[in-house]
CSV table of C-alpha atoms in Angstrom, one decimal:
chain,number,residue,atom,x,y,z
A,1,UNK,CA,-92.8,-28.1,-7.6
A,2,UNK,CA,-93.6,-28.1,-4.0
A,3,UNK,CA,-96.5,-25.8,-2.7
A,4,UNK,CA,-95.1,-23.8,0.8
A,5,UNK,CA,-97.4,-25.2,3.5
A,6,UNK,CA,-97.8,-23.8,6.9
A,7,UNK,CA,-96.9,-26.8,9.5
A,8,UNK,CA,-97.4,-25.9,12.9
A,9,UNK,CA,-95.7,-28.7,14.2
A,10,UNK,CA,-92.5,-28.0,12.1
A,11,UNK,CA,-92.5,-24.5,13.6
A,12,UNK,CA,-92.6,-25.2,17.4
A,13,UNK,CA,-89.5,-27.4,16.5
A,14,UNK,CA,-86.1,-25.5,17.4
A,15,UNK,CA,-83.0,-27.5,17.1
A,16,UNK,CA,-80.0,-27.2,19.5
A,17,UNK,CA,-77.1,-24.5,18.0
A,18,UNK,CA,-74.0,-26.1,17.6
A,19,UNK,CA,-71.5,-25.9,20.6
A,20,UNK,CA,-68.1,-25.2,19.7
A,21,UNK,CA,-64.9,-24.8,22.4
A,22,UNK,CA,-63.6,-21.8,22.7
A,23,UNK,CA,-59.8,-21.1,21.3
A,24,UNK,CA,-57.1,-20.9,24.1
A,25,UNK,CA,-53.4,-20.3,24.1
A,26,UNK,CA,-50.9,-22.1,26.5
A,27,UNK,CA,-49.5,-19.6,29.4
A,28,UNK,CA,-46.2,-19.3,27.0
A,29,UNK,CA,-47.4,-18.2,24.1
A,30,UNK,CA,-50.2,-15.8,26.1
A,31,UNK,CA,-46.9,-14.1,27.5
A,32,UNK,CA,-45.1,-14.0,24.2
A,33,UNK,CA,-48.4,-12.0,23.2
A,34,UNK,CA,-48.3,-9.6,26.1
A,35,UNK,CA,-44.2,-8.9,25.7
A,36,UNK,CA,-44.7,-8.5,22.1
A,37,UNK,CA,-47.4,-5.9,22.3
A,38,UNK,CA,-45.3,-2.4,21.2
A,39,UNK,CA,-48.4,0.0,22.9
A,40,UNK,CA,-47.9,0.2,26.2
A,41,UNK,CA,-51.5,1.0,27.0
A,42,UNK,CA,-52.5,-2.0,25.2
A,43,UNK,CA,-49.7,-4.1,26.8
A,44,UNK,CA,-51.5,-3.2,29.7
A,45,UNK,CA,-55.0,-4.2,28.9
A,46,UNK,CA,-54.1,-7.5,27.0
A,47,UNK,CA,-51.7,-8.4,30.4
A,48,UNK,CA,-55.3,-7.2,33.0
A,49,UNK,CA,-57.4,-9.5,30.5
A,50,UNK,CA,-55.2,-12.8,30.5
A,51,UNK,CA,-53.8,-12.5,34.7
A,52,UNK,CA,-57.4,-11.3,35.9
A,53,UNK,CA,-59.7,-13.4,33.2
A,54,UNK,CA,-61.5,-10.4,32.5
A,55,UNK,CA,-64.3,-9.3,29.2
A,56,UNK,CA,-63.4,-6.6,26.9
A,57,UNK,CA,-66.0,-5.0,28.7
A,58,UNK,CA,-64.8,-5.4,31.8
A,59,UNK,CA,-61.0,-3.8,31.4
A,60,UNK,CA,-62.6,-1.1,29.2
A,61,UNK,CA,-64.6,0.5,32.2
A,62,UNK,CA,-62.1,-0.3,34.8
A,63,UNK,CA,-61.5,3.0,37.5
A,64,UNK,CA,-59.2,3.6,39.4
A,65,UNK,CA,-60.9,2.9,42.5
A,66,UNK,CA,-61.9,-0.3,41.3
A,67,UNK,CA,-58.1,-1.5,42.4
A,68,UNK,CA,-57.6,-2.4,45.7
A,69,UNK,CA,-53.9,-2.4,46.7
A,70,UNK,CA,-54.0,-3.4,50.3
A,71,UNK,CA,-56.2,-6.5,49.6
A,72,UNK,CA,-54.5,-7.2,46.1
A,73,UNK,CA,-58.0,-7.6,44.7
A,74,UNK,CA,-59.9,-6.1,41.3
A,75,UNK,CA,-63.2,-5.0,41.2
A,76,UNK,CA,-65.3,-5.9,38.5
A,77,UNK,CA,-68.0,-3.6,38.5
A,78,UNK,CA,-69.4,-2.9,34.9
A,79,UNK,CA,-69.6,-6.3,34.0
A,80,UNK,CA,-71.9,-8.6,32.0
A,81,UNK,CA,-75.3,-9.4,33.6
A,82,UNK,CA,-74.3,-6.2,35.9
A,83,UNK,CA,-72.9,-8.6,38.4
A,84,UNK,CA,-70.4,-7.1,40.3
A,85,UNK,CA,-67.3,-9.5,41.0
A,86,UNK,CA,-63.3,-9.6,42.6
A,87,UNK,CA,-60.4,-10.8,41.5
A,88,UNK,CA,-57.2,-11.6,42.9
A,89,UNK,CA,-54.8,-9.2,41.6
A,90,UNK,CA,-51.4,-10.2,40.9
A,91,UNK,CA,-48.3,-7.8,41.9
A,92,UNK,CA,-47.3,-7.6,38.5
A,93,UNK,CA,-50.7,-6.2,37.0
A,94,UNK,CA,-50.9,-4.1,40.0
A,95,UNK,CA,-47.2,-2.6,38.8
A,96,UNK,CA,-48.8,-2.2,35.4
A,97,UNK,CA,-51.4,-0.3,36.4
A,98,UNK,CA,-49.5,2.3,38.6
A,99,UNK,CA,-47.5,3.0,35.9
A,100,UNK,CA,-49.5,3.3,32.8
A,101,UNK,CA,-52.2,5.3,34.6
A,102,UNK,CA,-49.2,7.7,35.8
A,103,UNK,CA,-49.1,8.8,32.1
A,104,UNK,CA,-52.3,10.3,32.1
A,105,UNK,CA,-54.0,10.3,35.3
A,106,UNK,CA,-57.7,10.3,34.5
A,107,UNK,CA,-60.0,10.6,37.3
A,108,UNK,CA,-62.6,8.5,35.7
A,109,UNK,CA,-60.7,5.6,34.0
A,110,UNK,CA,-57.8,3.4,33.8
A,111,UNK,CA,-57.8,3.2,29.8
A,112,UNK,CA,-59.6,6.4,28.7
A,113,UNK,CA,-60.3,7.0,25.2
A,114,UNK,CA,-57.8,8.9,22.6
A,115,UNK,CA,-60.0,11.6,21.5
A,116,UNK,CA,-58.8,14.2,19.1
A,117,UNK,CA,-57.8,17.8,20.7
A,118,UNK,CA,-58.8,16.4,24.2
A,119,UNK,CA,-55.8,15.2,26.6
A,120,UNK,CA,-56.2,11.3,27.7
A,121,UNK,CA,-56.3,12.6,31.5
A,122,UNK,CA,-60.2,14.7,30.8
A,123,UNK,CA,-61.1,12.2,28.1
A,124,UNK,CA,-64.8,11.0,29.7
A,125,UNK,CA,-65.2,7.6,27.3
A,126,UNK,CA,-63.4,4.8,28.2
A,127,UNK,CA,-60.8,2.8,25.3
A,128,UNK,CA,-63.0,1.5,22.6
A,129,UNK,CA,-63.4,-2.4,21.7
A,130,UNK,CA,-62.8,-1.5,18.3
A,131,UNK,CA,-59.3,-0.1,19.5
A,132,UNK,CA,-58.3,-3.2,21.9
A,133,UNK,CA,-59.4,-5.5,18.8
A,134,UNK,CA,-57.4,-3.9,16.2
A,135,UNK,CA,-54.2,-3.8,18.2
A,136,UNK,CA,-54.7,-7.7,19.6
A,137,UNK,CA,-54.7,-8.1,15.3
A,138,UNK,CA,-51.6,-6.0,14.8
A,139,UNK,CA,-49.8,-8.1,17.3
A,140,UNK,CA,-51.0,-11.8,16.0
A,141,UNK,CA,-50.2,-10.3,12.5
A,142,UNK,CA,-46.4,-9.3,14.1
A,143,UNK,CA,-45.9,-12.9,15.5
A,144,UNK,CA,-47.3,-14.4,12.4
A,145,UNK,CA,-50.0,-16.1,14.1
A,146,UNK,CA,-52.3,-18.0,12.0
A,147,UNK,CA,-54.5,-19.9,14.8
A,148,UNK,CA,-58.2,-19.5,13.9
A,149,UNK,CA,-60.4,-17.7,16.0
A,150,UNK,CA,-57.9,-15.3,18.2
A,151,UNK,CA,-59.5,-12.6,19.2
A,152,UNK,CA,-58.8,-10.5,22.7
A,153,UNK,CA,-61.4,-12.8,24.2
A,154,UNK,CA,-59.2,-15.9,23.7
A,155,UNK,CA,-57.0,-14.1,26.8
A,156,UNK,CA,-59.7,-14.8,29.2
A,157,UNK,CA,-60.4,-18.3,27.8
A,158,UNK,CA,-56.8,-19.0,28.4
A,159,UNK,CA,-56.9,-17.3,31.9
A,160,UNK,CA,-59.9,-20.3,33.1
A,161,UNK,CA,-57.9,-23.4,31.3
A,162,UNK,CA,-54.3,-21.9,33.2
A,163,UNK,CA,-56.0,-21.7,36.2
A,164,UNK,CA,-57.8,-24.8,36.5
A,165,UNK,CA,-54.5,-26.7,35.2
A,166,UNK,CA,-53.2,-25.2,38.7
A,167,UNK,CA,-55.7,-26.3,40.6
A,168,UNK,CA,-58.5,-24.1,41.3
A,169,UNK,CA,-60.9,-25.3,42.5
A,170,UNK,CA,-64.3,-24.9,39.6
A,171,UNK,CA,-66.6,-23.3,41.7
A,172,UNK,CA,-63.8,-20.5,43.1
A,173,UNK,CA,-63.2,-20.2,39.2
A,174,UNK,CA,-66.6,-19.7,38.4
A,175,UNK,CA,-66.8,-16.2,41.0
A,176,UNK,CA,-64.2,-14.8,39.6
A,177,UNK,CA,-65.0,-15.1,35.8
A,178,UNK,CA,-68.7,-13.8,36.8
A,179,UNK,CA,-70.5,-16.9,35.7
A,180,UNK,CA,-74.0,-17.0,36.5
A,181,UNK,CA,-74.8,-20.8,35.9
A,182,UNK,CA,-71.5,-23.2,36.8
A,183,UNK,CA,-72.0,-24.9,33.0
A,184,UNK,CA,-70.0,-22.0,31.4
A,185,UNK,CA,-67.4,-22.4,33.7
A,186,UNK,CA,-67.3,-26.2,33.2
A,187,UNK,CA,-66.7,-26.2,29.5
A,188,UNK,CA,-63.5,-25.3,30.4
A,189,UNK,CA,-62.8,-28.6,32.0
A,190,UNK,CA,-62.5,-30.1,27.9
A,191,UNK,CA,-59.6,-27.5,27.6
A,192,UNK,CA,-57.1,-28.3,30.5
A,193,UNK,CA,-54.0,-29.5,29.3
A,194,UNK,CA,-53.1,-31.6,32.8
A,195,UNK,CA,-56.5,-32.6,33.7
A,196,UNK,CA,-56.1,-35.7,31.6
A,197,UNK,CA,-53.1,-36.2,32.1
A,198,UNK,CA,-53.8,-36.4,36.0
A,199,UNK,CA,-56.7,-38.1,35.3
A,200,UNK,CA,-54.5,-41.1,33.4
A,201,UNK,CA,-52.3,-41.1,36.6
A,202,UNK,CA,-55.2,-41.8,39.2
A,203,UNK,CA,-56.8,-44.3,37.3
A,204,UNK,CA,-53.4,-46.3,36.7
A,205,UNK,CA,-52.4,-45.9,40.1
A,206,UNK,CA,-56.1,-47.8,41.2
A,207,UNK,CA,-56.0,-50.2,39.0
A,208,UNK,CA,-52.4,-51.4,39.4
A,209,UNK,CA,-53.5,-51.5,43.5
A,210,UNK,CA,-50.7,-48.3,44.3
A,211,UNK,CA,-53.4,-46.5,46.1
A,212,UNK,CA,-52.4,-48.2,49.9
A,213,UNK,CA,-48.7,-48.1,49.0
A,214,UNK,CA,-48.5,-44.6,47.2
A,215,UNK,CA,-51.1,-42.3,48.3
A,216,UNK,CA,-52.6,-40.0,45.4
A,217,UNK,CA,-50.1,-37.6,45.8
């Protein structure tokens, strides 16, 4: 038997948590996601999440005022950390969010809560998580979707790997997912599917001596 001792020493000692990669999906199937999607509201939301790279918490307390047409930006205002942040809109999710808040016109937000006996347009609670969660479920379930670990937040994971893959430049990534410290946007950079790729290409090209006849194009 052995007797429980207090050790100090053994107490002060904290090992390092475990650090997985987050799930992403390839732009494709993140639009075969979106199309599927039968609720238009939620249509909406899961399209704003995955083309803006936006929290659940952040496209839940989205206003109306927070989009800017003329500079074709979002604001991020109830965010995590309560930094404030923009976002380059596209003309798409701008379209999107014309028309779905033409259906009910709420003052206060762009996806306000279904309440019972009150109309969406004086509802005064944004869309729930629990609500955006259950019908990001219903639509994996529709598509048969088995991948582990999909859950609405995989939209913005798959919104940083997209836009890296095109180019953007890390730091310009990092403002506009609201990153305070650039190592969460980095992680990222394990998760680019042309980034190796690229990568392979450089290297080859400087060590076959292509550089002074080919340029890195």
């Amino acid at each position: 038997m052995t007797v429980p001792r207090d050790w100090p020493t053994l107490q002060a000692i904290r090992f390092p948590k475990s650090n997985t990669l987050p799930m992403v999906l390839v732009p494709e199937r993140c639009w075969q996601l979106i199309d599927a999607t039968m609720a238009s509201h939620l249509q909406v939301i899961f399209r704003a999440m995955y083309s803006c790279g936006l929290r659940g918490v952040d496209v839940r307390h989205l206003r109306p005022q927070d989009v800017d047409a003329d500079r074709m930006m979002l604001r991020v205002c109830t965010t995590k950390g309560h930094r404030q942040r923009e976002v380059p809109l596209p003309q798409a999710t701008l379209d999107a969010f014309r028309a779905h808040w033409a259906t009910h016109r709420n003052p206060n937000w762009l996806f306000p809560a279904t309440q019972r006996n009150t109309p969406a347009s004086k509802a005064d609670q944004p869309i729930s998580a629990r609500t955006i969660q259950r019908g990001f479920t219903k639509v994996t379930e529709s598509l048969g979707w088995q991948d582990s670990g999909l859950t609405p937040h995989t939209l913005r994971h798959s919104y940083a790997t997209a836009m890296l893959d095109a180019g953007v430049n890390l730091k310009v990534l990092q403002g506009y997912l609201g990153h305070k410290n650039l190592q969460a946007t980095e992680v990222y950079l394990h998760l680019t599917r042309l980034g190796d790729e690229r990568a392979r290409q450089i290297v080859a090209q400087i060590m076959n001596g292509d550089v002074a006849e080919q340029g890195l194009s």
